[in-house]
Backbone as numpy.savetxt, mean C-alpha at the origin, in Angstrom:
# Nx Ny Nz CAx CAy CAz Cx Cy Cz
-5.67 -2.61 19.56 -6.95 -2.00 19.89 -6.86 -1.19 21.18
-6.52 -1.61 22.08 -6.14 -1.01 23.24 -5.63 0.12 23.20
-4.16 0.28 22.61 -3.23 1.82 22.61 -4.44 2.66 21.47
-5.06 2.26 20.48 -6.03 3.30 19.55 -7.23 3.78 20.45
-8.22 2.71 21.31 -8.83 3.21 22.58 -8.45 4.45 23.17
-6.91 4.17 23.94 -6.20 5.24 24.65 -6.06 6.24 24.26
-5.80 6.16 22.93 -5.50 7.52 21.78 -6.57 8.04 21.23
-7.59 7.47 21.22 -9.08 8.37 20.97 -8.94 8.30 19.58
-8.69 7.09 18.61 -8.73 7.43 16.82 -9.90 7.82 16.51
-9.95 8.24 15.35 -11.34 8.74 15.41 -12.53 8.06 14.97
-12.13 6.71 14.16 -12.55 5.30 14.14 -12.22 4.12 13.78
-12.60 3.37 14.46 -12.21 1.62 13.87 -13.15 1.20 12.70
-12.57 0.83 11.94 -12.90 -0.04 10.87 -12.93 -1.36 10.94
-14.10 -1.86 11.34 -14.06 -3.57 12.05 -13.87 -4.27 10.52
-13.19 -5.59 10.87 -13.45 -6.58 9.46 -14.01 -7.75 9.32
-14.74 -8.25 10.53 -14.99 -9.19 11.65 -16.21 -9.06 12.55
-16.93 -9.92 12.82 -17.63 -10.33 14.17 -17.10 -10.50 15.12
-16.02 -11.00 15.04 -14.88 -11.97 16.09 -14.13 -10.49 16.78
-13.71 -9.79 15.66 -12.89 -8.55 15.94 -13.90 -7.39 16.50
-15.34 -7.31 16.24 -16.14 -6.29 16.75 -16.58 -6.78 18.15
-16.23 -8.06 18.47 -16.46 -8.60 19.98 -15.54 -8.10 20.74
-14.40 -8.58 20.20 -13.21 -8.46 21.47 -12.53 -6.87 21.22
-13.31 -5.93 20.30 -12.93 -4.13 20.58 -14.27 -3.96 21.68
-15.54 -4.43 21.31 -16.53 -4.17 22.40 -15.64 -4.98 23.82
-15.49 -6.28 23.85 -15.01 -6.04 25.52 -14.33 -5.45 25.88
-13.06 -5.06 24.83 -11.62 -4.27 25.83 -12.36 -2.77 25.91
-13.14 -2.09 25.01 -13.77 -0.98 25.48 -14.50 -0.75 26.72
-16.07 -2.15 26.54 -16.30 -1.67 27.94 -15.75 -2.12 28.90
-14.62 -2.88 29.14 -13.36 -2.95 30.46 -12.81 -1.20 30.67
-12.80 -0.28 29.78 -12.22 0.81 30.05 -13.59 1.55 30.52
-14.84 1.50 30.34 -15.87 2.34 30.23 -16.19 3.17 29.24
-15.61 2.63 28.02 -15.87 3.68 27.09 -16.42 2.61 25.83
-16.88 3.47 24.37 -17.40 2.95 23.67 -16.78 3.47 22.58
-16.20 2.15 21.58 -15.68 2.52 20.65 -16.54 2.71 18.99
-15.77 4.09 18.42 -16.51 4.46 17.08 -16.06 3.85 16.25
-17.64 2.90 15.81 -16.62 1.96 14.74 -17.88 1.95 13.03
-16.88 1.75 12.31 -17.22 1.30 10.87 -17.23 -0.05 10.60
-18.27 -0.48 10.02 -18.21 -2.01 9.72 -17.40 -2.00 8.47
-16.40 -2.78 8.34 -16.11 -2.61 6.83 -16.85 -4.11 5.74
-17.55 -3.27 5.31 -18.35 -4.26 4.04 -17.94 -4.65 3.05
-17.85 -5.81 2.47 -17.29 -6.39 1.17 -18.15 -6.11 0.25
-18.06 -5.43 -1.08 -19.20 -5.04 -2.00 -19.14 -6.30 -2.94
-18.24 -6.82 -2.92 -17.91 -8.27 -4.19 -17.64 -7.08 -5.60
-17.14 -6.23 -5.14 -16.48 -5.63 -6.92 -15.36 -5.66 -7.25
-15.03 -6.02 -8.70 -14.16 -6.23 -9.57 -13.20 -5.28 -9.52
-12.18 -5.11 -8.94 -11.46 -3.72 -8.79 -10.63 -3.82 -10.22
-10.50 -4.83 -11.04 -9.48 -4.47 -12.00 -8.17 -4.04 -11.90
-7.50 -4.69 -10.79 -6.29 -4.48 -10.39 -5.73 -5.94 -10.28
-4.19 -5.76 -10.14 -3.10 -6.95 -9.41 -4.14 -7.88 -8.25
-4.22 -8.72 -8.78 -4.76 -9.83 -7.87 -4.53 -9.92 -6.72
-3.40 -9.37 -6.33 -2.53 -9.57 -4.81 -3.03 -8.01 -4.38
-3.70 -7.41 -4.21 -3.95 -6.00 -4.51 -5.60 -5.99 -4.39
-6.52 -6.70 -4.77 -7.64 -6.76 -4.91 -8.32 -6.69 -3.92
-8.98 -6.51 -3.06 -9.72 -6.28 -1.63 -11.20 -6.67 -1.79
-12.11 -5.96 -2.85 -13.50 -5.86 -2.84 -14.17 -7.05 -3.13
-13.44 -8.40 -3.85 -14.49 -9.64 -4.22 -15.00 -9.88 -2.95
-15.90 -11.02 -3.73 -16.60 -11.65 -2.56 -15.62 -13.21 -1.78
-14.54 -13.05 -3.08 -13.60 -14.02 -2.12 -12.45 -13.62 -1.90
-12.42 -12.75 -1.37 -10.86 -12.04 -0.74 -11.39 -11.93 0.87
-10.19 -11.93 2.05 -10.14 -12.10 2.92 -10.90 -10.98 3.95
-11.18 -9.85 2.93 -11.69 -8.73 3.77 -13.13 -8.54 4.26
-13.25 -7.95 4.72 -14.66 -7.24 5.34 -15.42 -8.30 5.49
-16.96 -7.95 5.99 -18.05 -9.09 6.25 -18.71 -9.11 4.58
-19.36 -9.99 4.70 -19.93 -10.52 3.59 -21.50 -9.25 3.42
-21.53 -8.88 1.78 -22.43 -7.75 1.59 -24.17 -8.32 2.18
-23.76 -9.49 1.71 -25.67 -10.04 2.32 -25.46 -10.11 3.78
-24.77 -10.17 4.93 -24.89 -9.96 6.18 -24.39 -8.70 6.50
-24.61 -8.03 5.80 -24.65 -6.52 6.47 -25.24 -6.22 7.35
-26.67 -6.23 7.25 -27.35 -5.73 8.25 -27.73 -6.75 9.26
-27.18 -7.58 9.04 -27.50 -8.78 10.41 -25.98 -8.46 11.33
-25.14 -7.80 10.21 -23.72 -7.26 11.29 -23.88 -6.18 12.00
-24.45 -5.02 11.08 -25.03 -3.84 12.54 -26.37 -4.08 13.57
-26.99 -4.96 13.01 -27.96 -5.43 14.10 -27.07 -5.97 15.58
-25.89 -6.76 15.20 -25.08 -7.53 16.13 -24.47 -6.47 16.97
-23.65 -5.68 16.20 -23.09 -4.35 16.49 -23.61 -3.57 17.09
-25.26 -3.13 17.40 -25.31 -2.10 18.31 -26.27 -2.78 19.45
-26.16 -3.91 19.10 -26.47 -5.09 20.79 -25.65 -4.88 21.79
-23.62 -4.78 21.09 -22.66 -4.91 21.93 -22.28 -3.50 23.05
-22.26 -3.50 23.87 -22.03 -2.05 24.51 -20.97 -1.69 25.06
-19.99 -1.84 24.11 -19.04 -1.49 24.04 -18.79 -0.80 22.54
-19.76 -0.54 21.78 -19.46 -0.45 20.19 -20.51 0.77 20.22
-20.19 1.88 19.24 -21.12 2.85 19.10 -20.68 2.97 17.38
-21.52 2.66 17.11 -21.66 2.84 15.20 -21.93 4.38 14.60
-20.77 4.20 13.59 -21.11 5.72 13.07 -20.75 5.67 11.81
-20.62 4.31 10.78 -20.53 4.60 9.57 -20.21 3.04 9.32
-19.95 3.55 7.81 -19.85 2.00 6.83 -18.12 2.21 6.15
-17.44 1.55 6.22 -16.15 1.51 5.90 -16.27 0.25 4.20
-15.71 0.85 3.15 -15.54 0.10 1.62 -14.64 0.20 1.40
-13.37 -1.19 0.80 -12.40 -0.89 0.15 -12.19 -1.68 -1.24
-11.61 -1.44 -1.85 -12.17 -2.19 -2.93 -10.61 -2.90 -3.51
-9.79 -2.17 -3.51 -8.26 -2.59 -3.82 -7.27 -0.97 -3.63
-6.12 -1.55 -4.21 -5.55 -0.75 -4.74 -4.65 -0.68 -5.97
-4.21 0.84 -6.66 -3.72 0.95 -7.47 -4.78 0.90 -8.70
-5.63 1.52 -9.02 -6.89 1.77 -9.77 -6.68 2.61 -10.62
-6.92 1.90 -11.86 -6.78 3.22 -12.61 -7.98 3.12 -13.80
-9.02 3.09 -13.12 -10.55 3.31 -13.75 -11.39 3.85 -12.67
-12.50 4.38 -13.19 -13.44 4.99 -11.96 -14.39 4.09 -11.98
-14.53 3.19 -12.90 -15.62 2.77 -12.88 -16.38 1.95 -11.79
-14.92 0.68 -11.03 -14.78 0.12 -10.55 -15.62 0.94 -8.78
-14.67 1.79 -8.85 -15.30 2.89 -7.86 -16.55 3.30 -7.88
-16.84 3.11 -8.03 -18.58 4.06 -8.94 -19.71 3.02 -8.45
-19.25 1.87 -8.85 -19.84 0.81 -8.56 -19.99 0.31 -6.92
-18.35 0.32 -6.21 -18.58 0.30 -4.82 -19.67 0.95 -4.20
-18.84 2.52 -4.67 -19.83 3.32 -3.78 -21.65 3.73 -4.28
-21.67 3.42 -5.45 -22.96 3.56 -5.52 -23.48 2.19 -4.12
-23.38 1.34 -4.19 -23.73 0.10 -3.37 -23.80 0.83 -1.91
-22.82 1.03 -1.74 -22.57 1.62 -0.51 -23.57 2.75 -0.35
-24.15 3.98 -0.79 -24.80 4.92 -0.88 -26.46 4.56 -1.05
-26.27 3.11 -1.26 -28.22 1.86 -1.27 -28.00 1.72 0.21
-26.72 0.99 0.67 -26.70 0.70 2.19 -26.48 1.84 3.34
-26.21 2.65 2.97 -26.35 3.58 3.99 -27.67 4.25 3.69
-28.73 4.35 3.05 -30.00 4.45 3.32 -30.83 3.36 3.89
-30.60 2.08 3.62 -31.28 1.13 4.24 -31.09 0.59 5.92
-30.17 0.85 5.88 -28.94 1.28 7.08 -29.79 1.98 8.24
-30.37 2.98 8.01 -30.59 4.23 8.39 -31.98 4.24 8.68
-32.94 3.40 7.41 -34.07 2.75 7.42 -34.46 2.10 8.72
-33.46 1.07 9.06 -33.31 0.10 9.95 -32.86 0.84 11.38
-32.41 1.78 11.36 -32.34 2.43 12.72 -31.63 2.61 12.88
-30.13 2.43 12.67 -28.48 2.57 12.77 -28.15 3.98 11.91
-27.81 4.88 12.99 -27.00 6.20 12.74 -25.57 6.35 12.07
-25.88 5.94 10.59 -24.77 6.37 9.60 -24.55 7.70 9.61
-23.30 7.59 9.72 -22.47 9.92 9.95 -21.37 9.44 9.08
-20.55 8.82 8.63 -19.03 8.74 8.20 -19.34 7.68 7.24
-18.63 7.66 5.56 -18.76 6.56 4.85 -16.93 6.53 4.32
-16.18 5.87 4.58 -15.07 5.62 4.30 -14.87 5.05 2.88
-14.47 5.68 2.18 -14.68 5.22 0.82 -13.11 4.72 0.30
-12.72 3.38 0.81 -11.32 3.22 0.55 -10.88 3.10 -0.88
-9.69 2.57 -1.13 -9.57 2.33 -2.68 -8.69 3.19 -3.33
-7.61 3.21 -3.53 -6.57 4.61 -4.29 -6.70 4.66 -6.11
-6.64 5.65 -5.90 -6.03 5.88 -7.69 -5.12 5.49 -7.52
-4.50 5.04 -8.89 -3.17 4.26 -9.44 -1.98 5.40 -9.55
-1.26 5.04 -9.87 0.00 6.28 -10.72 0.76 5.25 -12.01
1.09 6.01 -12.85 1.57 5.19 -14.53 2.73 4.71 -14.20
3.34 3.92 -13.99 4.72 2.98 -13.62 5.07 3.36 -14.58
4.94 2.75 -16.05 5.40 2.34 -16.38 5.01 4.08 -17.84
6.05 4.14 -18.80 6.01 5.22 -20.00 4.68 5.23 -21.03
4.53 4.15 -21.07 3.44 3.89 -22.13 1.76 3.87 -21.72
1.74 3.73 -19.98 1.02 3.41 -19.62 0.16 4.84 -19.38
-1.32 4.49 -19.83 -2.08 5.65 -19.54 -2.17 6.38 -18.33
-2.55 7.02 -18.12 -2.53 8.22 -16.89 -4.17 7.59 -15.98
-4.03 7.35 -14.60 -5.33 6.56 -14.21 -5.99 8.50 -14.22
-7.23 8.49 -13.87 -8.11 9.82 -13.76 -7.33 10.59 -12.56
-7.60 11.77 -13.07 -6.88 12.78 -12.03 -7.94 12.95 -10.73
-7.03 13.04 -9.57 -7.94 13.52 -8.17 -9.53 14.34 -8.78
-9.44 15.42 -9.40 -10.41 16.13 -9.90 -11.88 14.83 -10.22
-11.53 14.20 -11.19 -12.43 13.67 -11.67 -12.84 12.66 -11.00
-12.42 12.01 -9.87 -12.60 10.78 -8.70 -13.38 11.95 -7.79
-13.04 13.25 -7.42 -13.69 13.63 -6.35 -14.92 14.28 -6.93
-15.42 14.55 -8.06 -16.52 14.57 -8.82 -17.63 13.55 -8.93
-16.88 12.41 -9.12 -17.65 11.03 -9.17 -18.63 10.78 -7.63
-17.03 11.18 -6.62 -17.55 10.92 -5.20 -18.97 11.86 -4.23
-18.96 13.45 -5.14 -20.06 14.27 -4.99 -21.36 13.79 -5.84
-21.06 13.17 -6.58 -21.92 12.75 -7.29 -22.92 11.57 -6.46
-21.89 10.57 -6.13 -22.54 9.50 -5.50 -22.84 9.85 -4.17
-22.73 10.83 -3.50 -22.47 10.93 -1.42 -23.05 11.97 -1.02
-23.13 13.29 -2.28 -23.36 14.06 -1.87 -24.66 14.67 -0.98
-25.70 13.62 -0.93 -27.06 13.86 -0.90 -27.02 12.97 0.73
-26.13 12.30 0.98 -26.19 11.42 2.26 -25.99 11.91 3.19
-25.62 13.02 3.30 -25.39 14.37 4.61 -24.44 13.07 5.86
-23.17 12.13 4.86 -21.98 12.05 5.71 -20.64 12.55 5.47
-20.20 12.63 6.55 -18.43 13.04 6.57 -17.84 12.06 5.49
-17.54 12.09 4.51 -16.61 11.08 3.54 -15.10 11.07 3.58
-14.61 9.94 4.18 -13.31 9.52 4.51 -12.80 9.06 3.31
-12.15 9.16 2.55 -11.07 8.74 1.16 -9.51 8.50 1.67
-8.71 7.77 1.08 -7.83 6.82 1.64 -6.85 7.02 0.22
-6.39 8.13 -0.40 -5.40 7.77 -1.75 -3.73 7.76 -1.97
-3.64 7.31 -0.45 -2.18 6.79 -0.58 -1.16 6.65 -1.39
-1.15 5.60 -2.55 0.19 5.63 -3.47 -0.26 6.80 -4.60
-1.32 6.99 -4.79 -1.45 8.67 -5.44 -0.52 9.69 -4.98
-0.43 9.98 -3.45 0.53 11.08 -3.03 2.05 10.57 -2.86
2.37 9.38 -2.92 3.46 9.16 -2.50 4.55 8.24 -3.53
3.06 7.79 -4.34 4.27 6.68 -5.22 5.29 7.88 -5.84
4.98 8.67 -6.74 6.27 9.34 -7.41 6.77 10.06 -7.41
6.34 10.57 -5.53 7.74 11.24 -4.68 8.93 10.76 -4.42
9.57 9.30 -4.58 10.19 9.01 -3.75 10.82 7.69 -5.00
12.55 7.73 -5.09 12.97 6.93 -5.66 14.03 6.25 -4.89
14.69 4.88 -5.66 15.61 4.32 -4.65 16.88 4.14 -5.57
17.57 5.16 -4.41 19.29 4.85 -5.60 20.01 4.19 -5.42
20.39 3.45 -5.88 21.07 2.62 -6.03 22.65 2.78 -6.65
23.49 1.41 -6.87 24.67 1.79 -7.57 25.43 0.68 -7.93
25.64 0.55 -9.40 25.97 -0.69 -9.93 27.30 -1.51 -9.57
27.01 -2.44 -9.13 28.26 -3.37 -7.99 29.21 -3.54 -9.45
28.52 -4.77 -10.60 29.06 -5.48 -11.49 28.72 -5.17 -13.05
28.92 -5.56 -13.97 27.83 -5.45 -15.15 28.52 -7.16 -15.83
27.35 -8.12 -15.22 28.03 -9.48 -15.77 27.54 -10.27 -17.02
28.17 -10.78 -18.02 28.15 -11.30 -18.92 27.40 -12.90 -18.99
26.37 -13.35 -18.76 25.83 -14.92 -18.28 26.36 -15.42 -19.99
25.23 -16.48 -19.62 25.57 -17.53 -20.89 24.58 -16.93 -22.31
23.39 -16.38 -21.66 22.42 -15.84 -22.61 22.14 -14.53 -22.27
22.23 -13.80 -21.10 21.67 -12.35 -20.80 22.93 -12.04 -20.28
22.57 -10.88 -20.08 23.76 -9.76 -19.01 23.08 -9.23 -18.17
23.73 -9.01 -16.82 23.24 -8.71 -15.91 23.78 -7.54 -15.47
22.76 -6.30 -14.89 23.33 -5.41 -13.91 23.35 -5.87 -12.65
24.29 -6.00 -11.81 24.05 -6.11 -10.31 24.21 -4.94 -9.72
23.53 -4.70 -9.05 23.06 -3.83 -8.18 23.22 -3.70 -6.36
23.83 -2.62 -5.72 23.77 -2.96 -4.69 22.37 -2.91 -3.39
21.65 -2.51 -4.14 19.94 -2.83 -3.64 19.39 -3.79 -4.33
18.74 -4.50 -3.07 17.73 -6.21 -3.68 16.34 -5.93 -3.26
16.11 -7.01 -3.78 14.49 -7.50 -3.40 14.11 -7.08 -1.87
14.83 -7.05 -1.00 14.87 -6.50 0.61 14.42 -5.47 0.52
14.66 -4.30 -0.35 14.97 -2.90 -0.48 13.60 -2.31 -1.12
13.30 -3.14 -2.24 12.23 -2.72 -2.79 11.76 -4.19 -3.28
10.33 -4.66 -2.67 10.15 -5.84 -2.58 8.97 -6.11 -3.94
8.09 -4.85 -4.68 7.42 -4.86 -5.05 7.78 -5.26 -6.75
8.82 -5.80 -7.09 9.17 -6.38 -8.34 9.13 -7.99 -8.35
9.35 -8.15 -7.37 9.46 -10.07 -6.66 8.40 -10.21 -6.26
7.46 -9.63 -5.79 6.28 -10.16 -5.28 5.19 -9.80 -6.20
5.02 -9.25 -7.28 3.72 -9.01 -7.79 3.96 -8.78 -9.57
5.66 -8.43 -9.62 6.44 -8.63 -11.06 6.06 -7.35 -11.60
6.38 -6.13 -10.60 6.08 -4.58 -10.64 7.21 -3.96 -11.39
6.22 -3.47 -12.45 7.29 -2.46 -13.25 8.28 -1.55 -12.43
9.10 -0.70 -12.51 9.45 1.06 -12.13 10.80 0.90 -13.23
10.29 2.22 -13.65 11.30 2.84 -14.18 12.87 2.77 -13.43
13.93 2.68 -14.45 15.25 2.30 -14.14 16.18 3.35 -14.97
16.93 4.53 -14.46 17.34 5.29 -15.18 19.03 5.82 -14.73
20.00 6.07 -15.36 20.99 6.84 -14.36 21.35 7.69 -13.83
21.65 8.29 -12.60 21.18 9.36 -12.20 21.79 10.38 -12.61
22.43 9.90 -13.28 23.60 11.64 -14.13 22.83 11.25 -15.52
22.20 12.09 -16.25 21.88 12.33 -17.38 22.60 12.33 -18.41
23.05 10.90 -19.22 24.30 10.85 -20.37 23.88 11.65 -21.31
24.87 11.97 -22.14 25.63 12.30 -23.22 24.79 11.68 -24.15
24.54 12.71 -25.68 24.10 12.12 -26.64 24.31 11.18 -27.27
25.99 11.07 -27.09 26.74 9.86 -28.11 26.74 8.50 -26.91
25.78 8.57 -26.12 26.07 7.50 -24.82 25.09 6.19 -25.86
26.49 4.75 -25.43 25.58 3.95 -25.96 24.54 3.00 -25.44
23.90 1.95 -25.54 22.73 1.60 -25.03 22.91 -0.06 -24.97
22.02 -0.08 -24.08 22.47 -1.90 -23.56 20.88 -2.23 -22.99
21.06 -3.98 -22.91 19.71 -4.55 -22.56 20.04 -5.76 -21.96
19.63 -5.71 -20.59 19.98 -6.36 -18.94 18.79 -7.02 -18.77
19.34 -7.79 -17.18 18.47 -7.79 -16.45 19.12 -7.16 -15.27
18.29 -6.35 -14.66 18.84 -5.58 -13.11 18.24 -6.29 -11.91
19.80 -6.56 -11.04 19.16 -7.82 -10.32 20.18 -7.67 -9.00
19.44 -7.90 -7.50 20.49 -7.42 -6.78 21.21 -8.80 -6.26
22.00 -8.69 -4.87 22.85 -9.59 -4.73 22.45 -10.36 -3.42
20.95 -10.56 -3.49 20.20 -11.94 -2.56 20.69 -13.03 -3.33
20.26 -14.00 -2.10 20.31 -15.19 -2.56 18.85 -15.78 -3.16
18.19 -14.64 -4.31 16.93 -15.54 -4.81 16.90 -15.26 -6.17
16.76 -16.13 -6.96 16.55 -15.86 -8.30 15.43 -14.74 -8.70
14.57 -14.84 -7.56 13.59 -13.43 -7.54 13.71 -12.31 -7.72
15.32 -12.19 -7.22 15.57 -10.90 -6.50 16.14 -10.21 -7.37
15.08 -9.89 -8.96 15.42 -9.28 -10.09 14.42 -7.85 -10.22
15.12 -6.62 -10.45 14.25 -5.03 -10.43 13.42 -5.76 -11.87
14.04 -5.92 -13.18 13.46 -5.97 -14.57 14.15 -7.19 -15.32
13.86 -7.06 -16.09 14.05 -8.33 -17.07 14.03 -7.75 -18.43
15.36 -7.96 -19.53 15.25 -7.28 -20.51 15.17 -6.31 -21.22
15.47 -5.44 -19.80 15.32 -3.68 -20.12 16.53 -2.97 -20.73
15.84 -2.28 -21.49 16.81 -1.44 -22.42 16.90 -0.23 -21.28
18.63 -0.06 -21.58 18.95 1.42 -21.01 20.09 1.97 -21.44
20.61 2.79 -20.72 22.06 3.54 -21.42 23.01 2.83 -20.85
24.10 2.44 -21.51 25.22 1.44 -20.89 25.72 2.13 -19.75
25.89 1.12 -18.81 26.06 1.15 -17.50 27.54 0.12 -17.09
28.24 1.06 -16.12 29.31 -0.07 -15.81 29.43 0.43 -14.07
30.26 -0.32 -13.44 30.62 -1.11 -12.60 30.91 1.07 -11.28
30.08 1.08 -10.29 30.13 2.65 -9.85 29.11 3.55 -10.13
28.62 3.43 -11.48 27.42 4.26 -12.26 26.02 3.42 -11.33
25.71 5.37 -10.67 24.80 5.19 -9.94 23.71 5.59 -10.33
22.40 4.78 -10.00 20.78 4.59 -11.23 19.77 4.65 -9.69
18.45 5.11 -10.62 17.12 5.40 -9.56 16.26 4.36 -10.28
15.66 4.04 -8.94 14.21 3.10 -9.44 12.97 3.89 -9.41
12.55 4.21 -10.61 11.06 5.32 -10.14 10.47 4.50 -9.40
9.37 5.66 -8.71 7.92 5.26 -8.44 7.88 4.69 -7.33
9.45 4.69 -6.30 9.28 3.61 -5.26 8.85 4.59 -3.90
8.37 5.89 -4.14 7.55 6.18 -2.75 6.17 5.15 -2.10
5.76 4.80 -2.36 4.56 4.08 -2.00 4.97 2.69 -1.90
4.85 1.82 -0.48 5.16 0.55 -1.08 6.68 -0.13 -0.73
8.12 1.12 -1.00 8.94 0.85 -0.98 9.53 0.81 0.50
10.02 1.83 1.21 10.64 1.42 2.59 9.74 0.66 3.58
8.17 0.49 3.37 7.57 -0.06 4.34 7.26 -1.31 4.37
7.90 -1.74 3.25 7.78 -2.97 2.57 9.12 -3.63 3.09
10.25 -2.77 3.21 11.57 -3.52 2.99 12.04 -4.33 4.22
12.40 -4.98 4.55 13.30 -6.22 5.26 14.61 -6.23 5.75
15.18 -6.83 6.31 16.65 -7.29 6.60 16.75 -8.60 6.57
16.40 -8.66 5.24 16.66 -10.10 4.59 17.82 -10.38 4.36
18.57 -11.38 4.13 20.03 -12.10 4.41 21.02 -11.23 5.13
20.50 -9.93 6.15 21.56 -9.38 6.97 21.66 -8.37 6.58
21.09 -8.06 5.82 21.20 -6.43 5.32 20.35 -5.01 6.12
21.19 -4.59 6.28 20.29 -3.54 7.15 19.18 -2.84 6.45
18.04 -2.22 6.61 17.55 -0.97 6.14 18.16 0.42 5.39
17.89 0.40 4.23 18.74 1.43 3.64 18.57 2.70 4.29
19.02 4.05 4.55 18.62 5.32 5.11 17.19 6.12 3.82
16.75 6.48 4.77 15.36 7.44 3.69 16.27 8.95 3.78
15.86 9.91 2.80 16.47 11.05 2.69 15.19 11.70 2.57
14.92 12.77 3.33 13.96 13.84 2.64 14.50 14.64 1.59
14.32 15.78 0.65 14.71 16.19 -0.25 13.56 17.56 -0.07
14.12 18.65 0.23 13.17 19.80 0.07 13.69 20.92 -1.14
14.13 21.33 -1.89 14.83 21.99 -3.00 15.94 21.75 -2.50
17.05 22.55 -2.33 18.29 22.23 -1.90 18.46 21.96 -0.51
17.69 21.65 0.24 17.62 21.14 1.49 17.29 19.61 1.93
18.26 18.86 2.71 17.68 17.69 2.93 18.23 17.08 3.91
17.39 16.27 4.51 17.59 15.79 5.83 17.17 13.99 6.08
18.34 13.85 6.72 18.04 11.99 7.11 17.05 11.67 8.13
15.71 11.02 6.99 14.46 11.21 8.16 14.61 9.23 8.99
15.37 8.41 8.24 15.45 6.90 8.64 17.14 6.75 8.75
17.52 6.62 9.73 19.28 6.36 9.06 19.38 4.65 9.30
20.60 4.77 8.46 20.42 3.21 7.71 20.85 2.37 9.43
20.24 1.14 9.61 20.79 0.69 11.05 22.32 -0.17 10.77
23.64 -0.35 11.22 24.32 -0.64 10.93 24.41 -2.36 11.62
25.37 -3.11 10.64 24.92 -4.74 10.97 25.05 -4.97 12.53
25.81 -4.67 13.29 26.24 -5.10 14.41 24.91 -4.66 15.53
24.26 -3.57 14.87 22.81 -3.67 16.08 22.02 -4.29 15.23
22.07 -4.74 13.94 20.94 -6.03 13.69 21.19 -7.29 14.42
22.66 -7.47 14.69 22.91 -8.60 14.62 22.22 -8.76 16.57
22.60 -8.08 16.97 22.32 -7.50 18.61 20.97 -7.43 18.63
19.93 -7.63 18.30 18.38 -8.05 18.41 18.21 -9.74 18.95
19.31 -10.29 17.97 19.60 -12.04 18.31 19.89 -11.67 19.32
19.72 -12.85 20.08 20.32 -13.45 21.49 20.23 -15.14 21.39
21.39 -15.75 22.40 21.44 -16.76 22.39 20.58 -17.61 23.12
19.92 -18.95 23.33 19.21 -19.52 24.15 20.60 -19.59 25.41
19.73 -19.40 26.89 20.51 -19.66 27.70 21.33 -21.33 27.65
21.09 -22.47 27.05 21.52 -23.29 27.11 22.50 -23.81 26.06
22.69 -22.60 25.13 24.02 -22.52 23.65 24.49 -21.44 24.68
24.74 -20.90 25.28 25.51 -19.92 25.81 27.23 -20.43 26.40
């Protein structure tokens, strides 16, 4: 809170009483007053990954929708806090409007009643992303077009600045992770690709059992034949599997493969779990490209440790 103060953001999104106290004291310790959004829980059904869900009324976020206005009543007591909008998130990875529609209509009742009550709504943060299709079969969530239609529809009459938040929309299927097959092993009942990227690398298959596409990056041959794995890297967790059962083009031991869809999610997610460094990010501009993360090598991971002075 402090360094965003210093930096002048252009607002806080409180989630808390507790948290709209202690931004009001460290503000007025500086003399200044911070612009903040309450963020409100609408209790809606986002229809997404459970681990992903934001808007119920029992997920960890925002204040509760029936103390709303007993929260900006609290809020512009504190003088350190200057209110200028209502912050909604509902989840992510959406691929219905409906779900949306519903937030923000709610939201578009409370910022008139809001307003009723005396509190100067200017900004409605309308969180919540469109989805992108992981997976081949999977329908297409609504295009930007038709979400920012919905959003004129519902806001347009509220004369506020509307903040939108659609993150893995722009980024999930910029960005893939290549990889390159260590082994191709024979078990007792499956076969396995091993892989020299794990669960570290791209965490979103182990933690939520996330599709992405798995393909090789040289485009085979018609007469290429076809095989059905599991692709799995070389942690120590039985978790630490990309797919299960996936059909692809036979693959051996050098043959190097992409994981779609892993812009969003993927390097900010990843770890140096059992010692593994951070893989390098590549930008890619047509034939131009440049190392925007380079990979850290083990010996300055290992150089973060230090010993207690008394093992020394």
């Amino acid at each position: 809170m402090d360094a965003a103060l210093d930096a002048g953001i252009h607002q806080f999104n409180v989630e808390s009483e507790p948290e709209l106290e202690a931004l009001s004291a460290l503000a007025s310790a500086k003399g200044m007053k911070a612009p903040v959004s309450l963020r409100i829980n609408p209790d809606i059904d986002a229809k997404t990954h459970a681990k992903i869900s934001t808007g119920r009324a029992e997920n960890k976020f925002g204040i509760a929708w029936s103390r709303a206005h007993e929260a900006y009543a609290h809020a512009q007591s504190l003088p350190g806090i200057a209110i200028v909008g209502i912050d909604v998130h509902i989840g992510s990875q959406l691929t219905e409007l409906g779900p949306f529609r519903a937030a923000f209509d709610r939201v578009a009742e409370l910022v008139a009643s809001l307003r009723a009550a005396g509190h100067g709504i200017e900004r409605i943060d309308l969180g919540g992303g469109l989805g992108i299709p992981y997976q081949p079969d999977q329908p297409a969530p609504p295009l930007p077009s038709a979400y920012g239609a919905m959003v004129k529809e519902v806001a347009s009459d509220l004369g506020c600045q509307i903040i939108t938040e659609p993150g893995r929309l722009i980024a999930g299927n910029a960005g893939v992770l290549l990889t390159q097959v260590i082994y191709v092993k024979d078990g007792e009942d499956r076969r396995f690709v091993i892989l020299d990227a794990a669960m570290n690398d791209l965490l979103r298959p182990a933690m939520y059992d996330a599709y992405h596409g798995i393909a090789p990056l040289i485009e085979p041959g018609p007469d290429a034949g076809r095989m059905t794995a599991d692709f799995v890297g070389p942690v120590c967790e039985t978790g630490d599997r990309f797919a299960k059962d996936r059909q692809t083009t036979t693959l051996a031991a050098g043959d190097l493969v992409v994981l779609r869809s892993a812009g969003a999610y993927g390097a900010v997610m990843a770890s140096s779990y059992n010692t593994r460094p951070l893989v390098p990010e590549v930008l890619v501009h047509g034939a131009d490209y440049a190392i925007i993360r380079p990979r850290i090598d083990v010996a300055a991971l290992l150089a973060q440790d230090q010993l207690a002075p008394w093992l020394a």
